[in-house]
Amino acid sequence: MGLDTAKLRKRILGEHLPLLLCLLYFAALAPFAEGFATSYNLVNVFSAMLPLLVLATGQTLVMITAGIDLSATAVIAMASVVGAMIISGDVGWLAGNPLAVPIGIVAMLLVGAVVGAINGTLVAWFRMPPFIVTLTSLMFFSGLAIWSTQSKAISALPHSFLILGGNDWVTLAIVATVVGGIHILLTRSLYGRWIFAVGHNPKTALVSGVPVQKVLVGAYIAAGLIAAVAAILITSRMESGSPVHWQRNLLDVIGATVIGGTSLYGGKGKVLWTVYGALFLTLIDNSLNLLNLSHFTIMMVKGLVILAAAMLDVLRNRENG
Amino acid sequence: MTFLRNPLLALTCFLSLLLGGCGGGSSDDRITIGVAFETLQTEYWVAGFDAIKAELEKRDIRILEAIADSDSNRQLQQIKTFVTRRVDGIIMVPKDAKTSIPAIKAANEAGIPIVLFNRIADREGVEFVGVQADNFALAKATVDYMVEKARETGRKHKAMVVLGDMGDHNAIGRRDGFFAAIDGNEDIIEVVARVPSEWNQEKAQAGVVNAFQANPDISFLFTSSDFLFPSIVSALKAADKYHKIGEPGHVILGGFDGDATAWQMMQDGYLSATGVQDVYFEAEASVQAILDLLEGKEVPELIRDPGFVIHQSNMEAMKDRMWGAVISSGN
């Protein structure tokens, strides 16, 4: 017993609280939600969680800088459409070309990087509020994606592309790489320390020699790239490019991040917490579906859970002065 | 205390302990059918959902329900949840022809019969039974009636068609039915405006307003769905074009679906005709198809709802079969 009880209690009720909630929730619901604890369903839960986890990881990065990225679902829409327009066997610009898939993937990532760079530049150099900047990006790029396809889905994607989101092991490897990479970036690199410093207090960070603007632009570009990775997984899983993929799931992305414990005020957050948050939201969705509750009830429950997490964040911040 | 220092290990152990013991098995041995709708945002889908539930209750079949809120990814998860619950069959309204294919595939892989209600998907490596109105024939018959009324006025009409989402087979069938009816009648009907709505009220309203600004003398309007009428009527009123049949400035109106708004407009003397999808036939056919598939019977890939056209001349006789009129009367 190397760890004393008070420290252990603080640790469990503090940073691992969302995991504890996941476990309690699972234990409480398992006897009632038919099939909840079956291996098939647990695979579904983890499979459904992966794209959300990727997106929430990008959101975590931005939120630690005291920002927010509302454009994540617009990046998915735009990247999904651009990628499908390039690689589709029916209407793709490179249909039949063996390099179509790699070029399509690069183009999708480029879309994410460009949107992220626009967001970051406006936030860092023009000092515009992240909420307004990314809300504008959300509206503009969602509209552009719908306009460019006239709201039509693009199918006939090559098999080599469909594996990325269609095979759980491949998806898991991609997600683990992204999530693990961001975890290492935040915990083991100088850039990670700069991100926290900027989130805590940008003026102090600047005085201490942190290149605040570059750090912010980097965070938004990384979030854009991560959203593009999610777009690759989602487009592949849904076997089609569409301007409305994940259009209505922005609340889940922000919710998973906040439920995990990443502070809306910046300067605090961990990728591991976001894993807990994504798991908790996915468990709620899955279990309430199994309980045969309506979508509207599920939305209400999720809204209340996110509100509770945000309130907890406020209380913690008050306690910390 | 490695166990508590490593939360993922704790989670894995906890799940493993529960995996063996918890199944949440149900003692209900009735047939269970999962009903997954893309949305309940229009009267038609609500009526369809209620009709299916009533049909299942009538046959003492257990129902599991799921609404995807227009999100095909969520619909995929919901179908997988149905598989988890080991339903005997699935009735689904797909989001569109393409993005719902993985959800259908999930049902196929689990060996669960699946029926698509009212809207079908592309048959790209997936198997399903579709129950669908003959959108082309019904739209054509509706517009045929409107053309007949236009011809009776003895003058030429400029026409507008409000289109649906072109990723939806139903919208395409209705558009083609409209143009098939106009074909050969160009002497009295000139189509001057094609308004894309993407099944969105705001887009429909903006499109109709713009079309009236460009062509103020439009006097013939067909909408691919009655649920867009509130937006269209608003635009007509703004352009001072909303007048009863027989009044000066009347625009000949026609629609598709047969909802309560259309019934009210018909009773009030504004709407000439609408193609009615027989929601009760479609609900009954969907449930029967699942039961037949479970018994190993042969079921056609596509079951056609013939529907019917209700118009000013037959409305009293046909109102009991029009779902919008039935809803309005509270039956």
XYZ file of C-alpha atoms in Angstrom, chain A residues 19 26 43 62 66 71 73 86 130 150 164 166-168 179 182 216-217 241 261 321:
21
model
C -13.895 6.664 -15.286
C -22.054 0.286 -16.528
C -17.217 -3.924 -29.480
C -7.680 23.803 -28.312
C -8.616 28.535 -23.407
C -15.571 24.074 -36.821
C -17.884 19.070 -37.921
C -11.099 12.630 -55.630
C -12.316 31.662 -30.786
C -25.725 20.002 -53.931
C -9.536 2.581 -42.679
C -14.488 -0.259 -41.668
C -11.975 -2.533 -39.983
C -12.004 -1.980 -36.217
C -4.483 10.069 -29.358
C -1.222 14.164 -28.725
C -2.134 29.089 -30.778
C -1.917 28.727 -34.570
C -18.580 11.209 -48.702
C -12.541 17.291 -17.050
C -9.414 30.539 -6.431
